[in-house]
Coordinates of C-alpha atoms (C1' of nucleotides) in Angstrom, one line a residue:
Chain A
X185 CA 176.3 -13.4 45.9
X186 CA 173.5 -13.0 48.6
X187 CA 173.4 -9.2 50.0
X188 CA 170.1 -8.0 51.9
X189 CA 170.2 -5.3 53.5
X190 CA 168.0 -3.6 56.1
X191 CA 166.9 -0.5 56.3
X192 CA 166.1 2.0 59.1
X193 CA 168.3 -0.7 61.5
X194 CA 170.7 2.2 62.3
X195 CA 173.3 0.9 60.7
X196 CA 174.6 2.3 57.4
X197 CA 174.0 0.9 54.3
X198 CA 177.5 1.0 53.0
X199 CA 178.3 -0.5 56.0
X200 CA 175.8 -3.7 55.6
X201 CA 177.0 -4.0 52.4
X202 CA 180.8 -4.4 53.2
X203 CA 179.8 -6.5 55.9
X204 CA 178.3 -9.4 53.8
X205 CA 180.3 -9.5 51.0
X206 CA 183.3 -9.5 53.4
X207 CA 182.1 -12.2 55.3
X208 CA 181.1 -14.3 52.1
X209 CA 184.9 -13.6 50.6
X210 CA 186.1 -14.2 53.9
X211 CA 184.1 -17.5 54.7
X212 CA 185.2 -18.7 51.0
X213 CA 181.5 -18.7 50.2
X214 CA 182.5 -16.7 47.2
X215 CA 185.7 -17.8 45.7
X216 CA 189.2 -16.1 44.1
X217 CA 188.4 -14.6 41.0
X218 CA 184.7 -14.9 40.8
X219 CA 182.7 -12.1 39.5
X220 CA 181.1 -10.1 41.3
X221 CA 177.8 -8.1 40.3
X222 CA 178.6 -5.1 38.7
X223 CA 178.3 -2.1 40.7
X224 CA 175.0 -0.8 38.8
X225 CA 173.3 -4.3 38.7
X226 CA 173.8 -4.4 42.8
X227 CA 173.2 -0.6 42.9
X228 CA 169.5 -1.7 41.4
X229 CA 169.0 -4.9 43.1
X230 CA 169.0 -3.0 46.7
X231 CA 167.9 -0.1 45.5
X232 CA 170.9 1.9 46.3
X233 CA 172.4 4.5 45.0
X234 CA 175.4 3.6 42.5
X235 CA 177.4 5.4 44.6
X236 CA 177.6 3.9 47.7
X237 CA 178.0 0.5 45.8
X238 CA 181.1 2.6 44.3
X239 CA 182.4 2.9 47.6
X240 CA 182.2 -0.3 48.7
X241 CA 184.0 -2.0 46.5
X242 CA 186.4 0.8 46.2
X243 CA 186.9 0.2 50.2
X244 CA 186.9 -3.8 49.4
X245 CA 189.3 -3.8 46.6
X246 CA 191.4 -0.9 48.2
X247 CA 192.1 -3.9 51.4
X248 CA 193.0 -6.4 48.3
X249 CA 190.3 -8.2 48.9
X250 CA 188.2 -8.0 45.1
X251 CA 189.4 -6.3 42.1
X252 CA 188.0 -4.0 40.0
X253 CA 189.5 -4.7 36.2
X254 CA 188.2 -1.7 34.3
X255 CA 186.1 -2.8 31.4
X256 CA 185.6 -5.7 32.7
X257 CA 183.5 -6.4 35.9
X258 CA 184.7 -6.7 39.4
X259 CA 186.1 -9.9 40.6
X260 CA 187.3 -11.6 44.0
X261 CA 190.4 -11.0 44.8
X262 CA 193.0 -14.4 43.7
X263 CA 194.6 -13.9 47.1
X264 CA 191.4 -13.7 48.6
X265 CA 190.6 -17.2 47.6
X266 CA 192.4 -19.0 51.0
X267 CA 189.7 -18.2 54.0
X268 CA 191.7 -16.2 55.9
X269 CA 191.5 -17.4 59.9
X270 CA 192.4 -14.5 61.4
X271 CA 189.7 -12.2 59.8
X272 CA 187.5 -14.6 59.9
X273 CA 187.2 -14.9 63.7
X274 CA 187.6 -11.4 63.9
X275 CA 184.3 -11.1 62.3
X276 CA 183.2 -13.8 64.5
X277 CA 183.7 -12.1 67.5
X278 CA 182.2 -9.1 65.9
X279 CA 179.2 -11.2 65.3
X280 CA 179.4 -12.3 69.3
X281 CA 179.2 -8.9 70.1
X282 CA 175.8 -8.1 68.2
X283 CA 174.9 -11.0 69.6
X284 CA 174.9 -9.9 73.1
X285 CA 173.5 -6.6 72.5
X286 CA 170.2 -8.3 71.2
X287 CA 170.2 -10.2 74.2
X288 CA 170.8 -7.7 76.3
X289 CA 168.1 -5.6 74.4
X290 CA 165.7 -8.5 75.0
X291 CA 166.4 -9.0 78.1
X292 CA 165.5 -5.3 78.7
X293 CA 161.9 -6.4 77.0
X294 CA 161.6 -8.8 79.6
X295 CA 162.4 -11.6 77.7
X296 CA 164.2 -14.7 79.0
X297 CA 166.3 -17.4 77.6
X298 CA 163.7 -19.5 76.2
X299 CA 162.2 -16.8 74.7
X300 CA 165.6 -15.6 72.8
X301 CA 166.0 -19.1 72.0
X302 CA 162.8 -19.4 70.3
X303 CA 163.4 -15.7 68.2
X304 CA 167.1 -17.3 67.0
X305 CA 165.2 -20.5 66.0
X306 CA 162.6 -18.7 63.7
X307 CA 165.1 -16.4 62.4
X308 CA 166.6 -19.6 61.7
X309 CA 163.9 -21.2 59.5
X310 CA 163.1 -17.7 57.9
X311 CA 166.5 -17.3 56.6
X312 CA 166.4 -21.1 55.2
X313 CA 163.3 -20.2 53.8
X314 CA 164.3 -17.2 52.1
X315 CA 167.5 -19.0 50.7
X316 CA 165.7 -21.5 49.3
X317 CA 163.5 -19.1 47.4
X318 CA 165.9 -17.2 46.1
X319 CA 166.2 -17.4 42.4
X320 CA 169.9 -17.8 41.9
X321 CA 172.1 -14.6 40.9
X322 CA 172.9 -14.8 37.3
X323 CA 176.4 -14.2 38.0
X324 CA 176.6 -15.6 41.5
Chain B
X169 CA 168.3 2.2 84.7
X170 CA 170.8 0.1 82.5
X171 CA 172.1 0.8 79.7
X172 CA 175.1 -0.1 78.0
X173 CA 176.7 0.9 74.5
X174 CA 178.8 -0.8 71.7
X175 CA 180.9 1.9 70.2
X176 CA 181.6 1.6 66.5
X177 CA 179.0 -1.0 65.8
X178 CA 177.4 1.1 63.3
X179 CA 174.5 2.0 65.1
X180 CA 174.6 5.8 66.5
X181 CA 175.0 5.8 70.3
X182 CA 171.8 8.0 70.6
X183 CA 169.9 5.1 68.9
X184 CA 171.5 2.7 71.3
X185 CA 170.6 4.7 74.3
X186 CA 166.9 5.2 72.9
X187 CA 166.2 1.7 72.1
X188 CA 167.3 0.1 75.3
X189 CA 165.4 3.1 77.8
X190 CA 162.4 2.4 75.4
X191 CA 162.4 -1.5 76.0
X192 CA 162.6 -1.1 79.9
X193 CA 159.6 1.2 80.0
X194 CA 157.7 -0.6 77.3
X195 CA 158.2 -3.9 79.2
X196 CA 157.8 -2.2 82.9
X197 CA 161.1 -2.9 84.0
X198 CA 161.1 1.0 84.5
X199 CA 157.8 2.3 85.9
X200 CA 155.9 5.1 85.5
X201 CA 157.2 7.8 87.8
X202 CA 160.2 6.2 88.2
X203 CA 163.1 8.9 88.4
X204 CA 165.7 8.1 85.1
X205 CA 169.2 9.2 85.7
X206 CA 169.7 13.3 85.2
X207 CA 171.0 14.1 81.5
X208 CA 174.8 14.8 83.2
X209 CA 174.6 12.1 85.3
X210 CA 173.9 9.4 82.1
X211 CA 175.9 11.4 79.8
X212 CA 179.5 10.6 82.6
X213 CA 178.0 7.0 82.9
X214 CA 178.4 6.4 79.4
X215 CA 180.9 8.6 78.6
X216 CA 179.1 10.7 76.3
X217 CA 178.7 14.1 75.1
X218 CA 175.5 15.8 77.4
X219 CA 173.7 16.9 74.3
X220 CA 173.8 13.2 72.9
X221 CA 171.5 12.3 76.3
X222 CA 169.5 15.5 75.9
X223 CA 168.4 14.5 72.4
X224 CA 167.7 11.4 73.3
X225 CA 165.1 12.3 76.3
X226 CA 163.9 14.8 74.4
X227 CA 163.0 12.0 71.6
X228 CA 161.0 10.1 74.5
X229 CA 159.3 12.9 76.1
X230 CA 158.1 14.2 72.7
X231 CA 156.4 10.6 72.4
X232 CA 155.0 10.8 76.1
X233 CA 157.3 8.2 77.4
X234 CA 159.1 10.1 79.9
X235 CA 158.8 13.7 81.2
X236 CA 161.7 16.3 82.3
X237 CA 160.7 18.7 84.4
X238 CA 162.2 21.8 84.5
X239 CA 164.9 22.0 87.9
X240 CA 164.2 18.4 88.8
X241 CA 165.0 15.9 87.0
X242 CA 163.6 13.6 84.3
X243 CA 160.8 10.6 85.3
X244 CA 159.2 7.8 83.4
X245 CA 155.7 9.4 82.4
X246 CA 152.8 8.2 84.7
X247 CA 150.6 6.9 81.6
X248 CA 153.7 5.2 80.6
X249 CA 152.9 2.9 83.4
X250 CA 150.6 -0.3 81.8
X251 CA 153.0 -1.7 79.3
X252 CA 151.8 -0.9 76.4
X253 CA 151.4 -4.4 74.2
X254 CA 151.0 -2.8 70.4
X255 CA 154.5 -1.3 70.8
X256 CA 156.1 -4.0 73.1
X257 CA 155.0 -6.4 70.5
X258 CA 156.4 -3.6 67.7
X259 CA 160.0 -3.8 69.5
X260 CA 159.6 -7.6 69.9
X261 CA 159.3 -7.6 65.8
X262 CA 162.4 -5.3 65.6
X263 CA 164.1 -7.5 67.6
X264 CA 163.2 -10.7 65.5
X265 CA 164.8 -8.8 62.4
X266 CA 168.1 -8.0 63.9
X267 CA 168.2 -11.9 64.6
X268 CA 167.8 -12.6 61.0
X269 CA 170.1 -10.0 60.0
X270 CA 172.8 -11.7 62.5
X271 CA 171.2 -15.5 61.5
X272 CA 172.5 -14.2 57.8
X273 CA 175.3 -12.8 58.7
X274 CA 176.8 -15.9 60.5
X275 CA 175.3 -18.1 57.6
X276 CA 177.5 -15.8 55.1
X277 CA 180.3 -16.3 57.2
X278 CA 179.9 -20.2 56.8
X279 CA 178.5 -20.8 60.6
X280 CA 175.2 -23.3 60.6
X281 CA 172.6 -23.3 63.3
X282 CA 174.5 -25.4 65.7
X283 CA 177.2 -22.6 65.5
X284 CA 174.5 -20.1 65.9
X285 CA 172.6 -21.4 68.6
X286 CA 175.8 -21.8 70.8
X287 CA 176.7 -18.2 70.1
X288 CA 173.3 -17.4 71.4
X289 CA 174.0 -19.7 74.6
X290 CA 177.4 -18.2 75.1
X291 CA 176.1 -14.8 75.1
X292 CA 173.0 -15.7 77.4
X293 CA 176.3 -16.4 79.9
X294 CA 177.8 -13.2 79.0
X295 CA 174.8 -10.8 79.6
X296 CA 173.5 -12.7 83.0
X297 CA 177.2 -12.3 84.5
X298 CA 177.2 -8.6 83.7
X299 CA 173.8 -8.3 85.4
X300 CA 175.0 -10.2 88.6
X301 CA 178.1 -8.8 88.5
X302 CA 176.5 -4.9 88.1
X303 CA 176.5 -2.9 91.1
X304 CA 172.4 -1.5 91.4
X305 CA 172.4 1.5 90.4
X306 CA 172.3 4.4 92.9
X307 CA 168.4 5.7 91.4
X308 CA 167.7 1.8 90.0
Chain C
X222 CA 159.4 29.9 52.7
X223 CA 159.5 33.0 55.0
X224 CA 160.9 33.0 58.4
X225 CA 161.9 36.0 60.3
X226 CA 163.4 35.8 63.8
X227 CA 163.6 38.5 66.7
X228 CA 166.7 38.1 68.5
X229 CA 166.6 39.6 72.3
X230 CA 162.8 38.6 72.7
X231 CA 163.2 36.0 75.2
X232 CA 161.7 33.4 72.9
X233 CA 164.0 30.9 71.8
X234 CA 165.2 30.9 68.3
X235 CA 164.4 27.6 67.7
X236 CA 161.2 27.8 68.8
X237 CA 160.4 30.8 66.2
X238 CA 161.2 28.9 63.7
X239 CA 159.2 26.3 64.3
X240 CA 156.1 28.3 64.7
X241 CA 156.6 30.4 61.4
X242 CA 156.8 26.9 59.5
X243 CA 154.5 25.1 61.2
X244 CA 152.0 27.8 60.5
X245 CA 152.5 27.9 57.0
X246 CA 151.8 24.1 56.9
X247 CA 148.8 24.3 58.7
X248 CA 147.3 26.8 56.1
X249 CA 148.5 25.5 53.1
X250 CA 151.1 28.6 52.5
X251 CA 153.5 25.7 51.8
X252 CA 151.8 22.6 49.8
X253 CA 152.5 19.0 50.1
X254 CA 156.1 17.6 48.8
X255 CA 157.0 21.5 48.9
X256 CA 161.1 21.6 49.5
X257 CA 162.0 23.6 52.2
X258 CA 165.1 25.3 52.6
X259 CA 167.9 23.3 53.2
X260 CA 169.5 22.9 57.1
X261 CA 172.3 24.5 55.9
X262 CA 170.8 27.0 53.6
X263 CA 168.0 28.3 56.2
X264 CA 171.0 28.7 58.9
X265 CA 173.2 31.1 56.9
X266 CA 169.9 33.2 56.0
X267 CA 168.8 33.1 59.9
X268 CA 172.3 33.8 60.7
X269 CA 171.5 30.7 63.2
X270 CA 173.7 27.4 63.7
X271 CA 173.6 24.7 61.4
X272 CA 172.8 22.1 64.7
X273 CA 169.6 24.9 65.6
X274 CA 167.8 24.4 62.2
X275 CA 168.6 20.6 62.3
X276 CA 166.7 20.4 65.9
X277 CA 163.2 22.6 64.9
X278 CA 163.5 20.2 61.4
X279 CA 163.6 16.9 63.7
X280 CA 161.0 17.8 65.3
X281 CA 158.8 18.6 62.5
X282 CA 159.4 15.2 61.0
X283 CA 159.1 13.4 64.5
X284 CA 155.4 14.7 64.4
X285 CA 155.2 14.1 60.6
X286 CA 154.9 17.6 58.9
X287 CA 158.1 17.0 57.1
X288 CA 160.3 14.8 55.2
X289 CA 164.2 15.0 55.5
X290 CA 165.4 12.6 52.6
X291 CA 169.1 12.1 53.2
X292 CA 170.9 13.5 50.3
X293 CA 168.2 15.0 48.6
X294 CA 166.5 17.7 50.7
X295 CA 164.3 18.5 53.3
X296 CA 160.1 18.4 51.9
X297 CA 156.6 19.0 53.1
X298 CA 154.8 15.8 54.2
X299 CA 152.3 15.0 51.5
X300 CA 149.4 14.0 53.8
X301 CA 150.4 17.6 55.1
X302 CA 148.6 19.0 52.2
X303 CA 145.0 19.4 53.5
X304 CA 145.0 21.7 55.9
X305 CA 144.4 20.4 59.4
X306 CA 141.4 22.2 61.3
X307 CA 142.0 21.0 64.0
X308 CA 145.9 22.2 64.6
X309 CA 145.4 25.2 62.8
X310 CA 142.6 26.0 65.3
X311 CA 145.0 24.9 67.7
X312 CA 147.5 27.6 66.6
X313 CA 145.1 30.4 65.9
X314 CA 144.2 29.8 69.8
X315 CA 147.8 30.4 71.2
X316 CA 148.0 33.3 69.4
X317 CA 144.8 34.6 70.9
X318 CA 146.5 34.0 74.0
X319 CA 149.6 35.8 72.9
X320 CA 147.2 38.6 72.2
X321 CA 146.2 38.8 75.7
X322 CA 149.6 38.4 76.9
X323 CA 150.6 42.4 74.9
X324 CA 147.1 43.4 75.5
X325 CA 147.8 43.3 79.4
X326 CA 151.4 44.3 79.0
X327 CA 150.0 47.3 76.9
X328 CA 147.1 48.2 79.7
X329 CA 150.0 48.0 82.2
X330 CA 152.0 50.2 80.4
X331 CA 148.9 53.0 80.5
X332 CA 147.7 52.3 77.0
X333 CA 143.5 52.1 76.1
X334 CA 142.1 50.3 73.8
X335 CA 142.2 53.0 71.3
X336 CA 146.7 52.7 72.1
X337 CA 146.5 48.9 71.2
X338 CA 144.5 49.0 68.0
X339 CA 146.5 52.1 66.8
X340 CA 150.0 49.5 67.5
X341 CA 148.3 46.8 65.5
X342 CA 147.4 48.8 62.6
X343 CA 151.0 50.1 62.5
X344 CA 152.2 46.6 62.6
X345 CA 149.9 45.8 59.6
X346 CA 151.8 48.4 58.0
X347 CA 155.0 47.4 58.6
X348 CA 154.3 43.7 57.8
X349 CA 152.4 44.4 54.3
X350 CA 155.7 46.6 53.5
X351 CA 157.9 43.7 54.7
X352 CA 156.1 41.1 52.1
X353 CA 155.9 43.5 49.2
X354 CA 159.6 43.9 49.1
X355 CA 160.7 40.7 50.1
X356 CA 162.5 39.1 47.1
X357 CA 160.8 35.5 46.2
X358 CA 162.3 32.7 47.6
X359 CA 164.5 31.1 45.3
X360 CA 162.7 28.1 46.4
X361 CA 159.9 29.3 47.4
Chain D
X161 CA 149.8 44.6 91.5
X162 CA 148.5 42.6 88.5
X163 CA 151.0 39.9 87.3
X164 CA 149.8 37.2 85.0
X165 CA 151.9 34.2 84.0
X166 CA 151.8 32.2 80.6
X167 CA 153.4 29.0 80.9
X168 CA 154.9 26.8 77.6
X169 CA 154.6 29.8 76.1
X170 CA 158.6 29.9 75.6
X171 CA 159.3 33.1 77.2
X172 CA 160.9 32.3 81.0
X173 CA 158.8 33.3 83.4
X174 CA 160.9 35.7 85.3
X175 CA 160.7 37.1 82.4
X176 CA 157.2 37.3 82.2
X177 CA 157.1 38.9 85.8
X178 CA 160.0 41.1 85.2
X179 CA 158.5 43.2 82.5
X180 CA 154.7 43.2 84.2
X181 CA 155.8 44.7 86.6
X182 CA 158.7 47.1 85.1
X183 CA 155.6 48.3 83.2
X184 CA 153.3 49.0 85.9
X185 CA 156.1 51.1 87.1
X186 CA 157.2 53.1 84.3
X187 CA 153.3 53.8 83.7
X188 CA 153.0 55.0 87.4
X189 CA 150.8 52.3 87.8
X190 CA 152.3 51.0 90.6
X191 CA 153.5 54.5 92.7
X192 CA 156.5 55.1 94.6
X193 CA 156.9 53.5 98.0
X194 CA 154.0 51.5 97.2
X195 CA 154.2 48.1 98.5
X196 CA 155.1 44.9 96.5
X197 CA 153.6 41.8 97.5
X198 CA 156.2 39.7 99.3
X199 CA 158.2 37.3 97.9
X200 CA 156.6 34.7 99.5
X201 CA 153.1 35.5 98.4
X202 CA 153.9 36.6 94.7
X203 CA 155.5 33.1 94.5
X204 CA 152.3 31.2 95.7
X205 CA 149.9 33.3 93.9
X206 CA 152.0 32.6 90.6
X207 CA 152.9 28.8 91.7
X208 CA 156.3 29.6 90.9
X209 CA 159.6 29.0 93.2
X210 CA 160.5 31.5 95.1
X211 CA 163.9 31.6 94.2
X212 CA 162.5 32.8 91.3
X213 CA 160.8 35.7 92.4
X214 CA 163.9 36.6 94.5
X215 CA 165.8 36.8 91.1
X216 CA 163.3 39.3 89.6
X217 CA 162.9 41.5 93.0
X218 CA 166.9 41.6 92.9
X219 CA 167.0 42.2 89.2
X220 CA 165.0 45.1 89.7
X221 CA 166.1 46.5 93.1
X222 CA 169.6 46.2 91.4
X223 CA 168.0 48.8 88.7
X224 CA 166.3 51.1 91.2
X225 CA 163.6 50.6 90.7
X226 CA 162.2 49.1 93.8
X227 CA 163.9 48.3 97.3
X228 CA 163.9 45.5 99.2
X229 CA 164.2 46.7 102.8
X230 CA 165.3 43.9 105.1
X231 CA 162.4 43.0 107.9
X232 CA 160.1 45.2 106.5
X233 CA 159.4 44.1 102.7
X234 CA 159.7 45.3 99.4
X235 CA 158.6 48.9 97.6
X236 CA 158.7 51.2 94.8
X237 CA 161.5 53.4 94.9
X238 CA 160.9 56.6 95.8
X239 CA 162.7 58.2 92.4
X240 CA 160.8 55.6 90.6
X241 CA 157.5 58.0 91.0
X242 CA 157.8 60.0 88.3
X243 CA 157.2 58.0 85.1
X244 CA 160.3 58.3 83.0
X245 CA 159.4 58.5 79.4
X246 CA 162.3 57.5 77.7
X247 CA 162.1 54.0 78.9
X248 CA 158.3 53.4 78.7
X249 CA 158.8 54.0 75.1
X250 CA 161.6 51.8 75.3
X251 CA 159.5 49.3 76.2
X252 CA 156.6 50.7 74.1
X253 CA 158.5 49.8 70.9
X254 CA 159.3 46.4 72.4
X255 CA 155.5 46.0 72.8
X256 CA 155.9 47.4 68.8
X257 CA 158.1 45.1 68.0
X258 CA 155.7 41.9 69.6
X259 CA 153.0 42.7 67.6
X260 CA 155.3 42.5 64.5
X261 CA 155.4 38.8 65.6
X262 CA 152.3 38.2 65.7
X263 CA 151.7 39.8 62.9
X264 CA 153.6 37.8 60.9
X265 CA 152.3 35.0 62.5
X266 CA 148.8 35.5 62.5
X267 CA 149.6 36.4 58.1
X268 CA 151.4 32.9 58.1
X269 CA 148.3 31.4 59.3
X270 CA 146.4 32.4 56.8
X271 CA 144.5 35.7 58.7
X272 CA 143.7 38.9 56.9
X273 CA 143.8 42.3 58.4
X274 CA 140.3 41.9 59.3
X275 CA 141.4 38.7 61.2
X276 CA 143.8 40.3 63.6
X277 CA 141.8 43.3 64.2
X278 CA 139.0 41.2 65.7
X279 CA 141.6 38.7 67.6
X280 CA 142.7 42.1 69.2
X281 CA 139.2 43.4 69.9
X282 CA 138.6 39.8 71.6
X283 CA 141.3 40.1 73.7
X284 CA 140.6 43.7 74.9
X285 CA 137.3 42.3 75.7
X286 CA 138.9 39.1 77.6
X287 CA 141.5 41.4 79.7
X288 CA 139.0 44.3 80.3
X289 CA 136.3 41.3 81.9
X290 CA 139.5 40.0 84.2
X291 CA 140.6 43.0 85.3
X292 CA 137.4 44.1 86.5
X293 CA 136.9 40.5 88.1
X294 CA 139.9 40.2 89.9
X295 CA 139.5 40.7 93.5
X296 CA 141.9 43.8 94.1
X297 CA 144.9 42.5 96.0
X298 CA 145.5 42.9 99.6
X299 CA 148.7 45.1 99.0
X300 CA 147.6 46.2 95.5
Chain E
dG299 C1' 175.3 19.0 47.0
dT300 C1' 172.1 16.9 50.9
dG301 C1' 171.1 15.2 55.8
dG302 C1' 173.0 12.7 60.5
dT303 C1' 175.6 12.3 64.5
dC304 C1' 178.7 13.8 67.9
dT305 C1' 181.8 16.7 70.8
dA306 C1' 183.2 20.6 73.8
dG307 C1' 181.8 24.3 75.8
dA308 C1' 179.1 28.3 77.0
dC309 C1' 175.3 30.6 79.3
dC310 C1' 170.6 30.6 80.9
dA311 C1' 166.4 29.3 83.7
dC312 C1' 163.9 26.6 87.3
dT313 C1' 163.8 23.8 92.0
Chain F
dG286 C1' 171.4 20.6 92.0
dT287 C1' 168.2 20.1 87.6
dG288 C1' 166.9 20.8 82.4
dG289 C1' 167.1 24.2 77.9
dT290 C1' 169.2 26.5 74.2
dC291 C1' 172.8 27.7 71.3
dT292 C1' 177.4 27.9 69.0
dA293 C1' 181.4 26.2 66.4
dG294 C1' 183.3 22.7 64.4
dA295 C1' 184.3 17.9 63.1
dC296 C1' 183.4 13.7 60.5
dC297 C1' 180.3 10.6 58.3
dA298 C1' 176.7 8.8 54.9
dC299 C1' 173.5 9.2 50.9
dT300 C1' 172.1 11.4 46.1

DNA sequence: GTGGTCTAGACCACT
DNA sequence: GTGGTCTAGACCACT
């Protein structure tokens, strides 16, 4: 399971957090009743405290999407396994929606299509990069 | 002046607000002198709470961007004028980490760079309609 | 931490505050990494809204004096730790020039030189009194 | 009449003017039916509006102590002659009350007894050179 | 527990 | 009209 998160951005932790395992549950990236890391290994990882990591997977398995099997780790949810289409473009248009207020913030820098183009297309090759790189969780 | 908020994205209006003032005067697209909208006047636009606007300006004029004066109103700060490049380029970098947080985001949810780029097209559409379509402001 | 306010003196409360904290960064009365008082503990001493102490704190911390770690507390700024000549000069000024604000007020009121000094020794008084039988701080 | 403005120094400036020249009153430093400088005049000497001057005359008229006589100008009142004692030391134990302030202050900063006694002298040397250089107004 | 943000509303001061 | 300060209270997020 891939979570990065970004701090000072404004935007809550938790809330980051939630956001990217969701959409990884959600896009069938992770699958029905694979572990997830446990809340003190993630907790480290992002150097978080444990208890927002508490919180989001209380929120996550409280909307059936992972479970939390006490004593024995945290897992995705079975019923979770079948990429929901609904929620999923849900969170697509949610995505849409940042999307247009970087580009409206960009525009406000004065920059123009080509040069928004150009900052999605090194984000692009950044985020391979750092994929790549990534030495792979130990439990996924 | 434009500016435009996303309510329950996460980020705190005031930050919303700040950021996208900032930009305009950074880049020049407000200049120095340049009358902003009174704190009521922005707070009704947006439909926000005065104080929320009042913080906000008062963020900016404690870092010499813009300066209220007392009984008339509130103006882009004559130094502010020559956009300044080391923080342009600052907010440009910002900028570029939002994209990868969105470029991850949208790989998590199982979209490739096709998908991403044409998100990034279709809200290039979005934004330059709302700009055509907005009527100029009364104070610009 | 000691911070006394005067209600009814035309000087706003939140500017008080910040003064009487400021000054005791400036001269090393409260060290580097020092906690201060939290929001909510210095407003129920101050008898003075949560919202009031929040503001003077930002402000601090906006010009680096100050650290508010969210969920821990709010700290002196460790490169606050040697005192600054320069701003403490800066402060020791505007209170000359508060001293020639009562000075006039007194020599319009009919009171010499002799009056004045007389009033300031009094204050001395009262102030050394004041300290002696403040209770410590609980956190300093 | 001697007023003397200090501006950012947080106290509002009709303020400022209000208790100047209460003072010279209650000392019989200004005498009955003496003339006040006109609105007009007081505002451009002090760079101020004159709207708030107007406020100040009004407050003060509304007290009795001064009139504002329509065509001809403003004055002393006549009952206003005899210095009333109760409230000059009224405003003597405000004056008390300031130097508590800065006082404290001055002790936050670091200064001794031996500090504030030679701020004061400095002052008294500061006001006593102005007073004797300012050219004596055309009213007085 | 800690700080962070926002609202609604009041009252004041300056132009 | 404009900005400036303050209160009371809510709800959220992090340790």
């Amino acid at each position: 399971m891939h979570v990065r998160i970004q701090r000072g951005s404004g935007v809550p932790i938790s809330r980051q957090i939630d956001a990217q395992i969701r959409a990884q549950i959600l896009s069938g990236g992770l699958r029905a009743q694979q572990p997830l890391p446990s809340v003190r290994q993630l907790a480290r990882e992002l150097a978080v405290n444990v208890n927002t990591v508490v919180r989001v997977y209380e929120k996550l398995a409280a909307e059936g999407l992972i479970e939390m099997r006490h004593g024995e780790g945290t897992f995705v949810a079975p019923q979770a396994s079948t990429p929901n289409p609904r929620q999923l473009a849900a969170h697509c248009e949610e995505l849409a929606d940042e999307f247009d207020g970087l580009v409206r913030r960009g525009t406000m820098l004065g920059l123009g299509p080509q040069d928004l183009r150009r900052l999605l297309s090194e984000s692009l090759q950044r985020v391979r990069k750092e994929a790549s790189s990534t030495p792979l969780d130990s439990r996924k």
